[in-house]
Amino acid sequence: MSRLQQTEGLTEEQRELIKLVREFVDEQIIPVATDLEHKDEYPQAIVDGMKEMGIFGLMIPEEYGGLGESLLTYALCVEEISRGWMSVSGIINTHFIVAYMLLQHGTEEQKQRYLPRMATGEIRGAFSMSEPGCGSDVSAIKTKAVREDDDWVINGQKMWLTNGGSANLVAVLVKTDTGADSVYRNMTTFLIEKASGFGETAQGVTVPGKIEKMGYKGVDTTELVFEGHRTSSAQILGGEPGRGFYQMMDGVEVGRVNVAARGCGVARRAFELAVAYAQQRETFGKKIVDHQAVLFRLADMAVKVEASHEMMVKAARKKDSGERNDLEAGMAKYLASENCARVVEDAFRIHGGYGYSKEYEIERLYREAPMLLIGEGTADIQRMIIGRRLVEDYKLKG
């Protein structure tokens, strides 16, 4: 058991669950991850295993068939899963953002309809804000829902949907001109049901295919195209238009804790690989771990791994307490993703030329880590959030 990333104050149930996930990662994910990633193959056997463990219902309350665990428990499980293969954590991240949004903002009818089947993994969630031309500027979205009699008709193009192909329920943020004086109050989240797969997956809903990526393979990342898709007001999250932006931002805070947890898991795996390799590789007549430069690099890596974990745990606990956690979530996401990139690069350097070979796991991590720098808001977006919240807290009086 590593001394790094230990969490104080966990219950026996939490410790046992995390131990179970860690064993699953060691036995079922790590041995096959690199091969599946190089093939860009969807990890169906791993997903089936997570279904059996109840992972898809981890944060869904028991009354809806889930395990009823906290965001902290979920984040610690994500940390372990990402240590094995970050793409697997992506498969459950958007699922839980949608489940969380339903739980916090959905009508009781929507909760009863979707959450029990989400808990078993029968329904798999994805969420969609971004578009080809807006990036981090959510106010610039163009996909629009227009009222026609008792229906809504949606047209537009969404981008960067994790699980866009495999999911069969997508929470989609669109413009709805409800007459509000703010662009953000003229946005609505619709719950779009579709078939899994690619092509036309529902009336007026097309998933063109997978977007080819540098890393973060295995999990499907897609566009989502709406051409006259008709839906009803019953599919508006919470039942009322104009609340979508705020519902999405609430979900994104959960997503940012998830990305921080991913960064912690990937960084720890990179450290494990580096410290093991440093004790095996010899140069100039001794193990490279005995060279002071390598030892210092390992020390710096471990400090970054530990600091990121502590910040992530704080952000998760803040959200679990019901308090506003945009500052802590932003800090955790920013710190963990930046530290992860540096730790992975240091591990890559310790591996030397072998780190550039696809035979070594660090090559995969080196391509995966950059995604964390942009997922759920870029580093600069996090710094803006952090800075604004700090100015609020330290505003001069008088």
Short mmCIF file of C-alpha atoms in Angstrom, two decimals:
data_model
loop_
_atom_site.label_atom_id
_atom_site.label_comp_id
_atom_site.label_asym_id
_atom_site.label_seq_id
_atom_site.Cartn_x
_atom_site.Cartn_y
_atom_site.Cartn_z
CA MET A 1 0.00 0.00 0.00
CA SER A 2 1.48 3.33 -1.06
CA ARG A 3 1.99 6.07 1.51
CA LEU A 4 0.86 8.56 -1.11
CA GLN A 5 -2.76 9.64 -1.54
CA GLN A 6 -4.02 8.33 1.79
CA THR A 7 -7.30 9.92 2.93
CA GLU A 8 -8.11 10.53 6.57
CA GLY A 9 -11.55 10.12 8.08
CA LEU A 10 -12.99 7.48 5.76
CA THR A 11 -15.57 4.99 7.00
CA GLU A 12 -14.93 1.26 6.88
CA GLU A 13 -17.42 0.99 4.01
CA GLN A 14 -15.56 3.62 2.02
CA ARG A 15 -12.21 1.93 2.59
CA GLU A 16 -13.57 -1.46 1.55
CA LEU A 17 -15.13 -0.05 -1.63
CA ILE A 18 -11.95 1.76 -2.64
CA LYS A 19 -9.94 -1.40 -1.93
CA LEU A 20 -12.31 -3.38 -4.16
CA VAL A 21 -11.91 -0.84 -6.98
CA ARG A 22 -8.12 -0.84 -6.57
CA GLU A 23 -8.03 -4.63 -6.90
CA PHE A 24 -10.27 -4.44 -9.98
CA VAL A 25 -7.88 -1.90 -11.51
CA ASP A 26 -4.80 -4.02 -10.78
CA GLU A 27 -6.37 -7.22 -12.09
CA GLN A 28 -8.72 -6.10 -14.89
CA ILE A 29 -7.57 -2.73 -16.20
CA ILE A 30 -3.79 -2.27 -15.97
CA PRO A 31 -2.92 -5.56 -17.75
CA VAL A 32 -5.00 -4.65 -20.84
CA ALA A 33 -5.12 -0.84 -20.86
CA THR A 34 -2.16 -0.08 -23.11
CA ASP A 35 -3.14 -2.67 -25.70
CA LEU A 36 -6.75 -1.46 -25.84
CA GLU A 37 -5.61 2.17 -25.95
CA HIS A 38 -3.25 1.58 -28.86
CA LYS A 39 -6.09 -0.12 -30.74
CA ASP A 40 -8.53 2.66 -29.74
CA GLU A 41 -10.85 -0.17 -28.66
CA TYR A 42 -13.83 0.40 -26.41
CA PRO A 43 -13.25 -1.50 -23.12
CA GLN A 44 -16.53 -3.39 -23.05
CA ALA A 45 -15.32 -6.12 -20.66
CA ILE A 46 -14.14 -3.48 -18.19
CA VAL A 47 -17.45 -1.62 -18.47
CA ASP A 48 -19.35 -4.84 -17.84
CA GLY A 49 -17.23 -5.44 -14.75
CA MET A 50 -18.01 -1.96 -13.44
CA LYS A 51 -21.71 -2.60 -13.97
CA GLU A 52 -21.47 -5.75 -11.86
CA MET A 53 -19.70 -3.80 -9.11
CA GLY A 54 -22.43 -1.15 -9.10
CA ILE A 55 -20.05 1.63 -10.13
CA PHE A 56 -22.62 3.24 -12.46
CA GLY A 57 -24.90 3.73 -9.46
CA LEU A 58 -22.20 4.86 -7.06
CA MET A 59 -23.63 8.33 -6.32
CA ILE A 60 -27.26 7.55 -7.08
CA PRO A 61 -29.34 7.27 -3.87
CA GLU A 62 -30.48 3.88 -2.67
CA GLU A 63 -34.13 4.81 -3.22
CA TYR A 64 -33.35 4.86 -6.95
CA GLY A 65 -31.34 1.63 -6.87
CA GLY A 66 -27.86 3.09 -6.42
CA LEU A 67 -25.23 2.82 -3.70
CA GLY A 68 -25.89 6.32 -2.31
CA GLU A 69 -22.22 7.20 -1.87
CA SER A 70 -20.72 10.68 -1.58
CA LEU A 71 -18.83 12.72 -4.16
CA LEU A 72 -15.69 12.06 -2.12
CA THR A 73 -16.13 8.28 -2.43
CA TYR A 74 -16.77 8.67 -6.14
CA ALA A 75 -13.67 10.88 -6.57
CA LEU A 76 -11.46 8.40 -4.73
CA CYS A 77 -12.76 5.60 -6.95
CA VAL A 78 -12.08 7.72 -10.04
CA GLU A 79 -8.56 8.30 -8.75
CA GLU A 80 -8.00 4.55 -8.61
CA ILE A 81 -9.61 3.89 -12.01
CA SER A 82 -7.56 6.65 -13.67
CA ARG A 83 -4.43 5.14 -12.22
CA GLY A 84 -5.29 2.12 -14.37
CA TRP A 85 -6.53 3.89 -17.50
CA MET A 86 -7.88 7.42 -17.64
CA SER A 87 -10.31 6.66 -20.48
CA VAL A 88 -12.31 4.33 -18.23
CA SER A 89 -12.91 7.17 -15.79
CA GLY A 90 -14.21 9.24 -18.70
CA ILE A 91 -16.85 6.59 -19.35
CA ILE A 92 -18.38 7.14 -15.92
CA ASN A 93 -17.71 10.88 -15.53
CA THR A 94 -20.33 12.26 -17.89
CA HIS A 95 -22.72 9.55 -16.71
CA PHE A 96 -22.46 10.87 -13.17
CA ILE A 97 -22.71 14.51 -14.16
CA VAL A 98 -26.07 13.74 -15.80
CA ALA A 99 -27.20 11.64 -12.82
CA TYR A 100 -26.17 14.42 -10.43
CA MET A 101 -28.02 17.04 -12.49
CA LEU A 102 -31.14 14.87 -12.53
CA LEU A 103 -30.92 14.35 -8.79
CA GLN A 104 -30.42 18.03 -8.00
CA HIS A 105 -32.63 19.65 -10.64
CA GLY A 106 -34.90 17.04 -12.24
CA THR A 107 -38.60 16.61 -11.62
CA GLU A 108 -39.63 13.59 -9.57
CA GLU A 109 -41.02 12.02 -12.73
CA GLN A 110 -37.63 12.47 -14.47
CA LYS A 111 -35.80 10.97 -11.50
CA GLN A 112 -38.08 7.95 -11.40
CA ARG A 113 -37.82 7.48 -15.15
CA TYR A 114 -34.05 7.64 -15.50
CA LEU A 115 -32.12 7.18 -12.25
CA PRO A 116 -32.96 3.50 -11.52
CA ARG A 117 -31.81 2.48 -15.00
CA MET A 118 -28.78 4.75 -14.78
CA ALA A 119 -27.82 2.99 -11.53
CA THR A 120 -27.60 -0.35 -13.35
CA GLY A 121 -25.85 1.11 -16.40
CA GLU A 122 -28.80 0.30 -18.66
CA ILE A 123 -29.05 4.03 -19.36
CA ARG A 124 -25.70 5.70 -19.91
CA GLY A 125 -25.40 9.46 -19.70
CA ALA A 126 -23.48 12.12 -21.60
CA PHE A 127 -23.71 15.89 -21.37
CA SER A 128 -23.15 18.55 -23.99
CA MET A 129 -22.35 22.25 -23.73
CA SER A 130 -19.52 22.95 -26.16
CA GLU A 131 -19.89 23.70 -29.86
CA PRO A 132 -17.43 23.98 -32.77
CA GLY A 133 -17.19 27.76 -32.48
CA CYS A 134 -17.52 28.58 -28.80
CA GLY A 135 -15.04 26.56 -26.71
CA SER A 136 -15.05 27.92 -23.15
CA ASP A 137 -17.44 30.76 -24.08
CA VAL A 138 -20.71 29.06 -23.20
CA SER A 139 -22.67 32.27 -23.86
CA ALA A 140 -21.79 31.93 -27.56
CA ILE A 141 -23.66 28.66 -28.17
CA LYS A 142 -25.88 28.68 -31.24
CA THR A 143 -27.83 25.43 -31.00
CA LYS A 144 -31.40 26.53 -30.50
CA ALA A 145 -34.74 25.12 -29.42
CA VAL A 146 -37.82 26.90 -30.81
CA ARG A 147 -41.35 26.39 -29.50
CA GLU A 148 -43.81 24.98 -32.04
CA ASP A 149 -47.27 24.38 -30.59
CA ASP A 150 -46.73 21.86 -27.78
CA ASP A 151 -43.29 20.79 -28.99
CA TRP A 152 -39.77 22.16 -29.14
CA VAL A 153 -37.70 21.86 -32.31
CA ILE A 154 -33.92 21.76 -31.91
CA ASN A 155 -31.35 22.65 -34.58
CA GLY A 156 -27.59 23.01 -34.25
CA GLN A 157 -24.29 21.25 -33.77
CA LYS A 158 -22.61 20.26 -30.51
CA MET A 159 -18.98 19.23 -30.04
CA TRP A 160 -16.70 17.20 -27.74
CA LEU A 161 -19.22 14.78 -26.27
CA THR A 162 -17.48 12.14 -24.20
CA ASN A 163 -19.56 8.95 -24.55
CA GLY A 164 -21.43 10.62 -27.41
CA GLY A 165 -21.79 7.30 -29.21
CA SER A 166 -22.22 4.86 -26.33
CA ALA A 167 -24.60 7.03 -24.27
CA ASN A 168 -28.35 6.81 -24.76
CA LEU A 169 -29.31 9.87 -22.67
CA VAL A 170 -27.69 13.24 -23.33
CA ALA A 171 -28.19 16.43 -21.31
CA VAL A 172 -27.87 19.16 -23.94
CA LEU A 173 -27.61 22.91 -23.32
CA VAL A 174 -29.38 24.99 -25.99
CA LYS A 175 -30.64 28.53 -26.48
CA THR A 176 -34.32 29.19 -25.83
CA ASP A 177 -35.45 32.79 -26.27
CA THR A 178 -37.67 33.09 -23.22
CA GLY A 179 -37.43 36.89 -23.04
CA ALA A 180 -35.06 37.04 -20.08
CA ASP A 181 -32.70 40.01 -19.81
CA SER A 182 -29.62 37.79 -19.54
CA VAL A 183 -28.18 35.44 -22.17
CA TYR A 184 -27.63 32.88 -19.39
CA ARG A 185 -31.33 32.87 -18.46
CA ASN A 186 -32.21 32.16 -22.06
CA MET A 187 -30.60 28.73 -21.98
CA THR A 188 -32.30 25.43 -21.27
CA THR A 189 -31.10 21.88 -20.66
CA PHE A 190 -32.98 19.21 -22.60
CA LEU A 191 -32.77 15.48 -21.86
CA ILE A 192 -32.34 13.84 -25.25
CA GLU A 193 -33.02 10.12 -25.56
CA LYS A 194 -31.26 8.34 -28.40
CA ALA A 195 -29.94 4.93 -29.40
CA SER A 196 -26.34 3.97 -28.73
CA GLY A 197 -24.10 4.01 -31.78
CA PHE A 198 -23.37 6.28 -34.72
CA GLY A 199 -25.39 7.73 -37.56
CA GLU A 200 -29.00 8.84 -37.00
CA THR A 201 -29.61 7.69 -33.44
CA ALA A 202 -33.01 9.37 -32.99
CA GLN A 203 -35.37 11.47 -35.09
CA GLY A 204 -33.31 14.49 -36.14
CA VAL A 205 -30.30 13.45 -34.01
CA THR A 206 -27.06 12.32 -35.69
CA VAL A 207 -23.75 11.20 -34.16
CA PRO A 208 -21.38 11.42 -37.17
CA GLY A 209 -18.59 9.24 -35.74
CA LYS A 210 -15.64 9.29 -33.37
CA ILE A 211 -13.28 12.25 -33.32
CA GLU A 212 -9.69 11.06 -33.73
CA LYS A 213 -7.57 12.17 -30.78
CA MET A 214 -3.92 12.22 -29.75
CA GLY A 215 -4.73 10.36 -26.54
CA TYR A 216 -7.74 9.57 -24.34
CA LYS A 217 -8.57 6.73 -26.70
CA GLY A 218 -10.99 3.86 -26.20
CA VAL A 219 -13.73 6.18 -24.96
CA ASP A 220 -15.75 7.71 -27.81
CA THR A 221 -15.62 11.49 -28.27
CA THR A 222 -18.11 12.80 -30.82
CA GLU A 223 -20.14 15.59 -32.33
CA LEU A 224 -23.92 15.71 -32.00
CA VAL A 225 -25.98 17.21 -34.83
CA PHE A 226 -29.61 18.31 -34.49
CA GLU A 227 -31.71 18.76 -37.62
CA GLY A 228 -35.30 19.45 -36.71
CA HIS A 229 -35.36 17.19 -33.65
CA ARG A 230 -38.76 17.42 -31.99
CA THR A 231 -39.15 16.99 -28.26
CA SER A 232 -41.54 18.02 -25.51
CA SER A 233 -41.45 20.20 -22.41
CA ALA A 234 -41.39 16.99 -20.37
CA GLN A 235 -37.78 16.58 -21.54
CA ILE A 236 -36.67 19.93 -20.11
CA LEU A 237 -34.53 19.25 -17.05
CA GLY A 238 -36.63 20.43 -14.10
CA GLY A 239 -39.61 21.13 -16.32
CA GLU A 240 -39.01 24.87 -16.81
CA PRO A 241 -36.95 26.61 -19.52
CA GLY A 242 -34.31 29.22 -18.74
CA ARG A 243 -32.47 27.37 -15.99
CA GLY A 244 -30.10 25.31 -18.11
CA PHE A 245 -26.91 27.31 -17.72
CA TYR A 246 -27.04 27.19 -13.92
CA GLN A 247 -27.91 23.48 -13.93
CA MET A 248 -24.92 22.80 -16.18
CA MET A 249 -22.54 24.84 -14.02
CA ASP A 250 -23.64 22.86 -10.98
CA GLY A 251 -22.85 19.66 -12.87
CA VAL A 252 -19.52 21.00 -14.09
CA GLU A 253 -18.38 21.52 -10.48
CA VAL A 254 -18.80 17.76 -10.03
CA GLY A 255 -16.97 17.27 -13.32
CA ARG A 256 -14.06 19.43 -12.18
CA VAL A 257 -13.62 17.35 -9.04
CA ASN A 258 -13.65 14.31 -11.32
CA VAL A 259 -10.95 15.78 -13.59
CA ALA A 260 -8.87 16.60 -10.52
CA ALA A 261 -9.25 12.99 -9.37
CA ARG A 262 -8.19 11.78 -12.80
CA GLY A 263 -5.09 13.97 -12.61
CA CYS A 264 -4.26 12.49 -9.21
CA GLY A 265 -4.63 8.93 -10.50
CA VAL A 266 -2.58 9.43 -13.67
CA ALA A 267 0.14 11.26 -11.72
CA ARG A 268 0.37 8.49 -9.17
CA ARG A 269 0.70 5.86 -11.87
CA ALA A 270 3.44 7.91 -13.56
CA PHE A 271 5.26 8.15 -10.22
CA GLU A 272 4.92 4.39 -9.65
CA LEU A 273 6.35 3.65 -13.07
CA ALA A 274 9.21 6.11 -12.59
CA VAL A 275 10.23 4.96 -9.13
CA ALA A 276 10.16 1.32 -10.26
CA TYR A 277 12.17 1.99 -13.42
CA ALA A 278 14.72 4.09 -11.50
CA GLN A 279 15.47 1.10 -9.25
CA GLN A 280 16.04 -1.21 -12.25
CA ARG A 281 17.92 0.91 -14.78
CA GLU A 282 21.70 1.24 -14.33
CA THR A 283 24.04 3.95 -15.63
CA PHE A 284 27.64 4.72 -14.77
CA GLY A 285 27.85 1.60 -12.62
CA LYS A 286 24.85 2.19 -10.34
CA LYS A 287 21.05 2.30 -10.31
CA ILE A 288 19.78 5.63 -11.60
CA VAL A 289 17.78 6.07 -8.39
CA ASP A 290 21.17 6.50 -6.69
CA HIS A 291 21.92 9.54 -8.82
CA GLN A 292 20.97 12.64 -6.87
CA ALA A 293 19.33 14.32 -9.86
CA VAL A 294 16.90 11.41 -10.30
CA LEU A 295 16.24 11.18 -6.57
CA PHE A 296 15.39 14.90 -6.43
CA ARG A 297 13.07 14.50 -9.40
CA LEU A 298 11.23 11.64 -7.67
CA ALA A 299 10.89 13.73 -4.51
CA ASP A 300 9.37 16.63 -6.45
CA MET A 301 6.98 14.26 -8.21
CA ALA A 302 5.75 12.76 -4.94
CA VAL A 303 5.10 16.21 -3.45
CA LYS A 304 2.98 17.15 -6.47
CA VAL A 305 1.05 13.87 -6.28
CA GLU A 306 0.29 14.36 -2.60
CA ALA A 307 -0.63 18.06 -2.84
CA SER A 308 -3.05 17.42 -5.71
CA HIS A 309 -4.77 14.65 -3.79
CA GLU A 310 -5.29 16.81 -0.70
CA MET A 311 -6.78 19.65 -2.75
CA MET A 312 -9.08 17.25 -4.60
CA VAL A 313 -10.33 15.73 -1.33
CA LYS A 314 -11.04 19.20 0.07
CA ALA A 315 -13.08 20.16 -3.01
CA ALA A 316 -15.11 16.94 -2.87
CA ARG A 317 -15.85 17.30 0.83
CA LYS A 318 -16.91 20.91 0.32
CA LYS A 319 -19.43 19.87 -2.33
CA ASP A 320 -20.68 17.00 -0.15
CA SER A 321 -21.35 19.47 2.66
CA GLY A 322 -23.76 21.37 0.44
CA GLU A 323 -21.58 24.46 0.34
CA ARG A 324 -20.54 26.41 -2.72
CA ASN A 325 -17.30 24.86 -3.98
CA ASP A 326 -16.51 26.60 -7.27
CA LEU A 327 -13.31 28.04 -5.74
CA GLU A 328 -12.12 24.70 -4.36
CA ALA A 329 -13.17 22.75 -7.46
CA GLY A 330 -11.35 25.25 -9.68
CA MET A 331 -8.24 25.09 -7.52
CA ALA A 332 -8.31 21.29 -7.44
CA LYS A 333 -8.81 20.94 -11.18
CA TYR A 334 -6.09 23.52 -11.95
CA LEU A 335 -3.54 22.14 -9.49
CA ALA A 336 -4.11 18.46 -10.24
CA SER A 337 -4.05 18.84 -14.03
CA GLU A 338 -0.93 21.03 -14.06
CA ASN A 339 0.86 18.78 -11.57
CA CYS A 340 -0.16 15.69 -13.52
CA ALA A 341 1.37 17.06 -16.71
CA ARG A 342 4.63 17.82 -14.90
CA VAL A 343 4.79 14.49 -13.06
CA VAL A 344 4.15 12.55 -16.27
CA GLU A 345 6.86 14.52 -18.07
CA ASP A 346 9.31 13.86 -15.23
CA ALA A 347 8.50 10.14 -15.38
CA PHE A 348 9.03 10.29 -19.14
CA ARG A 349 12.45 11.90 -18.60
CA ILE A 350 13.42 9.24 -16.04
CA HIS A 351 12.60 6.54 -18.61
CA GLY A 352 14.91 8.21 -21.10
CA GLY A 353 14.69 6.85 -24.65
CA TYR A 354 12.51 3.96 -23.53
CA GLY A 355 9.79 6.42 -22.55
CA TYR A 356 9.35 7.17 -26.25
CA SER A 357 8.68 3.51 -27.01
CA LYS A 358 5.13 2.21 -27.21
CA GLU A 359 6.28 -0.84 -25.26
CA TYR A 360 6.38 1.27 -22.09
CA GLU A 361 3.24 2.47 -20.34
CA ILE A 362 4.58 5.98 -19.78
CA GLU A 363 4.21 6.64 -23.54
CA ARG A 364 0.43 6.31 -23.15
CA LEU A 365 0.31 8.52 -20.07
CA TYR A 366 2.35 11.16 -21.87
CA ARG A 367 -0.40 11.44 -24.51
CA GLU A 368 -3.26 11.28 -22.02
CA ALA A 369 -2.15 13.94 -19.51
CA PRO A 370 -2.65 16.97 -21.82
CA MET A 371 -6.39 16.32 -22.05
CA LEU A 372 -6.71 17.17 -18.36
CA LEU A 373 -5.31 20.64 -19.04
CA ILE A 374 -8.38 21.49 -21.16
CA GLY A 375 -11.18 19.15 -19.98
CA GLU A 376 -14.00 20.79 -17.94
CA GLY A 377 -12.49 24.23 -18.56
CA THR A 378 -8.94 25.21 -19.45
CA ALA A 379 -6.32 26.21 -16.91
CA ASP A 380 -6.91 29.87 -17.73
CA ILE A 381 -10.65 29.50 -17.14
CA GLN A 382 -9.90 27.95 -13.72
CA ARG A 383 -7.60 30.85 -12.89
CA MET A 384 -10.34 33.33 -13.80
CA ILE A 385 -12.81 31.49 -11.55
CA ILE A 386 -10.31 31.32 -8.71
CA GLY A 387 -9.32 34.97 -9.06
CA ARG A 388 -12.89 36.26 -9.15
CA ARG A 389 -13.92 34.23 -6.12
CA LEU A 390 -10.88 35.42 -4.17
CA VAL A 391 -11.66 39.06 -5.00
CA GLU A 392 -15.22 38.45 -3.73
CA ASP A 393 -13.87 37.08 -0.47
CA TYR A 394 -11.21 39.78 -0.01
CA LYS A 395 -13.17 42.76 -1.34
CA LEU A 396 -12.17 46.00 0.31
CA LYS A 397 -14.84 47.60 2.46
CA GLY A 398 -15.78 51.24 2.10
#
